[in-house]
Amino acid sequence: MTNRIMFYCQHVLGIGHLVRSAEIVRELARDSYVLLVTGGEIPDGFRFPENIDTLQLTPLKASPDFSSLQLCDFSRSLEETRAIRRTLLLRAFNEFEPDVLVTELFPFGRKHFRFELLPLLERARGQQPRRTLVVSSVRDILVNRKDQEEYEQRVCSLVNGFYDLVLVHGDEKFLKLDESFSRVTDLRCPVAYTGYVAQQNQPDAGKSYGFPVADQRRPAIVVSNGSGQYLTGQMLLESMLRAAHLLQGQIPHEFHVFAGPLMPEETYNSLQTLAAASGSVRLSRYTPDLAAVLKRAELSVSMGGYNTVMDILSAGVRALVYPVTSNGDQEQSVRAEKLARMGVLDLIGPEELAPEKLAQKVGAALRNEPTRLALNRGGASNSALLLRKYLAMHREHISDVPETWLGSREESVAQRQVPERRKAGARSKGIL
């Protein structure tokens, strides 16, 4: 029997959550039917895995301070958009009838999306018998909150009320979840570490990955900025472009700068003007193959997002990292500072963003050899293995529980007829 997995991912500002989720569902789709539900802006050029169904909800994003939701499409009001999304999500669950429901980050984050996720969880829990395994998928470090005690209580209540498993996409020998969430032991479901999720595709020797074929032997410095929406990253790129101009006659390198697919057009135009002042800079919006690009580079300069750091570690490239700390978020700095103490990379401090100082940092970094760190980076394939394991255990447990016992504890929901074969695709079913 082929398993059916519904994977919900809502990215709100950057695209890191989407990238990590795509890697996981790529592995899941090897032997399962997968429906990937996304709810944020999809950047041009982003490649979804093959052999999966997708459901794109009307996109929503977060305000810059993450305090509220904002529309990406202004043809409807926020309330209308929320209602439409909720209806589509529940319809997708009914029609796809998943064996596994995965919510990326929720309930450890994305509280603004409770309007659609709580009804979805209630629907999954209301089955007779309770067939769907409900799983939370989280990264290694969670964001610290001003109301940390209240936040952790809310998470514990939701996990213990709805979830069968928490998958932590990290290596517990390097960072444990309880370093940013103190009540892990209060969670009544298993908490399993998958290892870090990293892109596993190998670079194609016949592809240039943005490097002009004639210049591929010229050492490259790769400067990247994630989605391009963070002000921190925009400042880093501006300083780096000015530093590149200063370094033009000092080092025989070429700068390949990826501004980010969601960077505002006005900001990107300003960077183009700066890039044009130096003959050693090639500026572009985005590459979906950053991991492959870094394998050809001498140095990476970037922020400290989860996926970028994994690309750095996979490539074994020298790296300068400027962690995002806006809105009190310490996730990037915690990870990057630990790696810096181990000699894996070097940090850029706010006081070092001046172009002259940044140029000095680049020169010094090119003379260093990074420490190689042995981390478990098989998170995507291990996630698939763990889901199969716990789904088998879940099915065995449910088969041992009398139906009358289940009925006394869970709301009855009319069951739809189970199809004998996979639905041909989300769009043809009216899901989209």
XYZ file of C-alpha atoms in Angstrom:
432
model
C 0.000 0.000 0.000
C 1.356 3.409 -0.986
C 1.140 5.997 1.768
C -0.501 9.376 1.238
C 1.215 12.367 2.868
C -0.217 15.887 3.117
C 2.531 18.389 3.935
C 1.562 21.963 4.940
C 4.212 24.695 4.671
C 3.562 28.398 5.263
C 6.536 30.708 4.713
C 5.909 34.335 5.653
C 9.006 36.431 4.831
C 11.990 34.351 3.796
C 11.829 31.153 1.765
C 13.905 28.942 4.043
C 10.912 26.981 5.308
C 9.769 26.361 1.743
C 13.227 25.204 0.616
C 13.569 22.796 3.538
C 10.053 21.440 3.044
C 10.696 20.897 -0.663
C 13.759 18.798 0.121
C 11.781 16.671 2.555
C 8.832 16.042 0.236
C 11.267 15.218 -2.568
C 12.369 12.246 -0.481
C 8.844 11.388 0.630
C 7.685 11.236 -2.988
C 10.068 8.357 -3.726
C 7.562 5.898 -2.300
C 4.532 7.945 -1.213
C 1.829 10.095 -2.778
C 2.497 13.641 -1.597
C 0.317 16.744 -1.555
C 2.406 19.828 -0.706
C 0.279 22.753 0.503
C 1.966 26.148 0.369
C 0.645 29.471 1.598
C 3.277 32.111 0.841
C 4.679 33.907 -2.194
C 6.490 31.499 -4.522
C 9.573 33.121 -6.064
C 10.149 32.985 -9.801
C 12.489 30.150 -10.634
C 11.687 28.069 -7.577
C 11.598 24.405 -8.509
C 9.105 22.111 -6.823
C 9.972 18.421 -6.659
C 8.642 16.234 -9.431
C 5.964 13.605 -8.864
C 4.038 15.500 -6.189
C 0.719 17.311 -6.171
C 0.697 20.917 -5.010
C -1.962 23.176 -3.582
C -1.129 26.892 -3.571
C -3.389 28.736 -1.156
C -4.000 32.436 -1.740
C -0.662 33.746 -0.435
C -0.292 35.647 2.816
C 2.851 37.105 4.356
C 3.893 38.617 7.665
C 4.323 42.282 8.464
C 7.995 43.285 8.869
C 7.719 42.951 12.662
C 5.820 39.633 12.379
C 2.929 41.078 14.408
C 0.206 40.546 11.799
C -0.663 39.027 8.439
C -0.619 40.969 5.197
C -2.204 40.322 1.829
C -0.167 39.548 -1.264
C -3.276 39.696 -3.460
C -5.520 42.689 -2.750
C -8.492 41.512 -4.803
C -10.119 40.252 -1.583
C -10.093 41.348 2.034
C -7.995 39.571 4.644
C -11.087 37.980 6.191
C -12.303 36.739 2.795
C -8.857 35.346 2.049
C -8.708 33.548 5.375
C -12.141 31.995 4.801
C -11.219 30.821 1.291
C -7.930 29.330 2.473
C -9.626 27.479 5.326
C -12.261 26.029 2.982
C -9.654 24.911 0.427
C -7.481 23.333 3.090
C -10.298 21.290 4.598
C -11.524 20.252 1.162
C -8.002 19.147 0.250
C -7.796 17.015 3.381
C -11.159 15.385 2.646
C -10.312 14.649 -0.970
C -6.712 13.558 -0.522
C -7.453 11.509 2.627
C -3.863 11.467 3.947
C -2.296 8.747 6.016
C 0.098 11.384 7.363
C -0.513 15.098 7.950
C 2.633 17.190 8.491
C 2.474 20.829 9.622
C 5.779 22.597 9.132
C 6.722 24.663 12.233
C 3.192 24.735 13.698
C 2.408 24.666 16.619
C 5.928 25.849 17.573
C 5.314 28.853 15.318
C 2.829 30.293 12.792
C 0.230 31.116 15.454
C -1.357 33.629 13.051
C -2.474 30.652 10.947
C -4.486 28.975 13.678
C -7.613 30.137 11.814
C -7.018 27.345 9.259
C -4.747 24.906 11.061
C -6.901 24.285 14.126
C -9.924 23.281 11.987
C -7.580 21.068 9.946
C -6.234 19.365 13.072
C -9.738 18.919 14.458
C -10.775 17.304 11.178
C -7.810 14.911 11.344
C -8.564 14.051 14.958
C -12.267 13.606 14.286
C -11.805 10.594 12.019
C -13.377 7.255 12.883
C -11.079 5.412 13.288
C -8.305 7.967 13.725
C -6.347 6.970 10.628
C -4.115 10.003 10.017
C -0.761 10.279 11.774
C -0.316 13.969 12.721
C 3.264 15.277 12.719
C 5.001 18.590 13.452
C 8.163 19.368 11.467
C 10.538 21.878 13.114
C 14.079 23.128 12.659
C 16.833 22.826 15.264
C 16.352 26.228 16.951
C 13.088 27.974 17.782
C 12.588 31.720 18.147
C 12.694 33.039 21.715
C 9.506 34.826 22.755
C 8.802 37.710 25.097
C 6.037 35.563 26.605
C 8.153 32.389 26.599
C 6.345 30.679 29.471
C 2.897 31.296 27.981
C 4.162 30.314 24.528
C 5.586 26.994 25.733
C 2.367 26.184 27.585
C 0.338 26.858 24.434
C 2.630 24.653 22.359
C 2.486 21.807 24.874
C -1.306 21.950 24.920
C -1.542 21.805 21.129
C 1.067 19.089 20.685
C -0.448 16.939 23.416
C -3.952 17.476 22.077
C -3.361 16.833 18.386
C 0.061 15.424 17.507
C 1.536 11.925 17.316
C 5.135 12.889 16.504
C 7.548 15.828 16.402
C 10.384 15.676 13.857
C 13.345 17.930 14.689
C 15.506 18.671 11.666
C 18.801 18.889 13.465
C 21.613 16.841 14.961
C 21.114 16.424 18.709
C 24.882 16.021 19.157
C 25.266 19.610 17.942
C 22.082 21.358 19.126
C 19.141 19.978 21.064
C 15.619 21.343 20.862
C 15.476 21.950 24.605
C 18.105 24.685 24.213
C 15.343 26.874 22.764
C 12.255 25.055 24.098
C 12.585 24.119 27.749
C 9.507 21.876 28.010
C 10.437 19.126 25.568
C 9.949 16.543 28.325
C 6.343 17.723 28.759
C 5.474 16.686 25.207
C 3.603 13.381 25.354
C 4.450 12.258 21.832
C 7.848 11.064 20.546
C 10.406 13.724 19.583
C 12.733 12.353 16.905
C 15.855 13.987 15.442
C 16.247 13.540 11.704
C 19.597 15.210 11.151
C 19.897 18.435 9.181
C 18.053 18.819 5.891
C 20.516 19.673 3.141
C 20.273 19.673 -0.631
C 21.628 16.347 -1.819
C 21.796 16.983 -5.568
C 25.306 16.908 -6.966
C 26.553 19.698 -9.266
C 26.384 18.907 -12.961
C 29.828 19.236 -14.504
C 28.234 20.535 -17.683
C 26.407 23.424 -16.012
C 27.891 26.827 -15.259
C 25.508 27.656 -12.344
C 25.699 31.335 -13.186
C 29.460 31.302 -13.741
C 30.455 32.376 -17.264
C 32.068 29.338 -18.901
C 35.184 31.280 -19.862
C 35.709 32.445 -16.262
C 35.051 29.225 -14.366
C 38.724 28.855 -13.494
C 38.776 32.273 -11.892
C 38.264 31.978 -8.089
C 34.810 33.156 -7.060
C 33.329 34.845 -4.018
C 29.606 34.070 -3.736
C 27.421 36.590 -1.919
C 23.851 35.478 -1.208
C 20.843 36.969 0.533
C 18.153 34.321 0.937
C 14.776 35.633 -0.171
C 16.026 39.234 -0.325
C 13.327 40.684 1.926
C 15.360 41.137 5.108
C 16.767 44.626 5.605
C 19.801 43.021 7.265
C 20.628 41.178 4.062
C 20.079 44.211 1.905
C 22.574 46.145 4.033
C 25.078 43.299 3.760
C 24.833 43.218 -0.032
C 25.255 46.974 -0.362
C 28.362 46.915 1.825
C 29.727 43.888 -0.002
C 29.322 45.544 -3.398
C 31.213 48.593 -2.154
C 33.889 46.320 -0.694
C 34.172 44.482 -4.019
C 35.018 47.783 -5.703
C 37.808 48.331 -3.162
C 39.155 44.810 -3.680
C 39.037 44.965 -7.457
C 42.766 45.553 -7.858
C 43.871 43.544 -4.842
C 42.615 39.995 -5.347
C 42.025 38.036 -8.583
C 38.481 37.045 -7.727
C 35.063 37.483 -9.255
C 32.022 38.276 -7.127
C 28.766 36.440 -7.843
C 25.975 38.188 -5.968
C 22.477 36.733 -5.587
C 20.167 39.469 -4.338
C 17.144 37.315 -3.516
C 14.006 36.524 -5.554
C 11.663 38.575 -3.354
C 13.833 41.669 -3.005
C 11.864 44.888 -3.755
C 12.504 46.133 -7.274
C 13.702 49.550 -6.125
C 16.307 47.991 -3.836
C 17.494 45.646 -6.577
C 17.887 48.548 -9.005
C 20.086 50.355 -6.490
C 22.284 47.291 -6.175
C 22.552 47.070 -9.956
C 23.953 50.601 -10.011
C 26.564 49.662 -7.402
C 27.437 46.433 -9.216
C 28.010 48.298 -12.472
C 30.756 50.343 -10.791
C 32.942 47.254 -10.468
C 34.033 45.045 -13.322
C 34.432 42.080 -10.988
C 30.762 41.787 -9.918
C 27.997 39.738 -11.492
C 24.613 40.443 -9.906
C 21.528 38.284 -10.375
C 18.267 37.682 -8.584
C 18.339 34.049 -7.580
C 19.791 30.613 -8.041
C 17.940 27.472 -6.964
C 21.338 25.724 -6.984
C 23.213 27.659 -4.296
C 24.679 24.448 -2.865
C 26.185 23.604 -6.257
C 27.406 27.179 -6.767
C 29.212 27.132 -3.412
C 31.065 23.949 -4.339
C 32.804 26.025 -7.035
C 33.525 29.014 -4.790
C 36.480 30.107 -2.693
C 34.365 32.052 -0.203
C 30.706 32.458 0.762
C 29.382 35.699 2.256
C 25.816 35.467 3.535
C 23.381 35.662 6.388
C 23.050 32.689 8.718
C 19.804 31.013 7.714
C 19.379 27.261 8.211
C 19.530 26.324 4.528
C 22.426 28.606 3.649
C 24.470 27.239 6.531
C 23.730 23.689 5.389
C 24.877 24.636 1.871
C 28.087 26.061 3.340
C 28.757 22.906 5.349
C 27.993 20.646 2.393
C 30.388 22.592 0.166
C 33.113 22.858 2.827
C 33.678 26.418 1.606
C 35.199 29.302 3.561
C 32.397 31.451 4.909
C 31.643 34.851 6.398
C 28.208 35.022 8.034
C 26.198 38.044 9.166
C 23.325 36.630 11.262
C 19.883 38.221 11.245
C 18.892 39.465 14.717
C 15.840 41.586 13.844
C 12.786 41.372 16.092
C 14.912 39.769 18.789
C 15.291 36.573 16.739
C 18.481 34.823 17.891
C 18.084 31.673 15.793
C 20.740 32.565 13.217
C 23.207 33.973 15.728
C 22.977 30.947 18.066
C 23.816 28.541 15.256
C 26.440 30.750 13.602
C 28.221 31.649 16.851
C 28.542 27.987 17.773
C 29.985 27.178 14.363
C 32.354 30.148 14.610
C 33.679 28.894 17.969
C 34.423 25.579 16.245
C 36.333 27.313 13.432
C 33.838 26.315 10.731
C 33.078 29.880 9.672
C 33.738 33.473 10.686
C 31.206 36.095 11.785
C 30.658 39.605 10.499
C 29.740 41.969 13.319
C 27.545 45.057 12.795
C 30.619 47.244 13.298
C 32.360 45.424 10.426
C 29.794 46.299 7.757
C 31.754 49.372 6.683
C 33.127 48.564 3.202
C 36.765 49.080 4.225
C 36.466 46.703 7.182
C 34.462 44.230 5.164
C 37.148 44.176 2.483
C 39.702 43.340 5.169
C 37.482 40.524 6.454
C 37.226 39.073 2.968
C 40.986 39.147 2.489
C 41.579 37.450 5.842
C 38.890 34.825 5.208
C 40.499 33.813 1.903
C 43.688 32.944 3.795
C 41.913 30.701 6.321
C 41.079 27.019 6.053
C 37.737 26.125 7.648
C 37.330 23.279 10.116
C 35.373 20.391 8.647
C 32.432 19.442 10.840
C 30.821 16.016 10.755
C 27.106 16.699 11.188
C 24.241 14.419 10.293
C 22.923 16.037 7.111
C 20.622 13.232 6.020
C 17.537 14.957 7.404
C 15.356 14.614 4.319
C 15.855 10.871 3.810
C 15.742 10.211 7.563
C 12.428 12.092 7.777
C 10.964 9.675 5.236
C 12.289 6.681 7.170
C 10.939 7.970 10.469
C 7.501 8.731 9.034
C 7.260 5.199 7.671
C 8.306 3.777 11.044
C 5.865 5.799 13.122
C 3.027 5.355 10.647
C 3.406 1.579 10.949
C 3.369 1.877 14.751
C 0.339 4.188 14.575
C -1.585 1.746 12.411
C -0.775 -1.120 14.740
C -1.929 0.914 17.735
C -5.183 1.977 16.072
C -5.954 -1.603 15.024
C -5.651 -2.665 18.676
C -8.084 0.006 19.945
C -11.795 -0.921 19.932
C -13.838 1.373 17.700
C -16.276 2.045 20.555
C -13.371 3.322 22.699
C -12.314 5.697 19.946
C -15.859 6.901 19.469
C -16.217 7.859 23.099
C -13.300 10.255 22.887
C -13.438 11.829 19.461
C -15.990 13.773 17.500
C -17.597 11.717 14.747
C -16.971 12.922 11.201
C -18.690 11.475 8.140
C -16.120 9.511 6.186
C -15.642 9.964 2.492
C -15.324 6.911 0.282
C -11.652 5.887 0.089
C -10.485 5.906 -3.533
C -8.844 2.777 -4.925
C -6.146 4.719 -6.715
C -4.289 7.992 -6.405
C -6.133 11.078 -7.545
C -4.507 12.199 -10.768
C -3.615 15.637 -9.394
C -4.791 18.398 -7.119
C -5.879 20.679 -9.940
C -7.969 18.101 -11.751
C -9.754 17.292 -8.514
C -10.923 20.839 -7.913
C -8.542 21.254 -4.965
C -6.906 24.277 -6.542
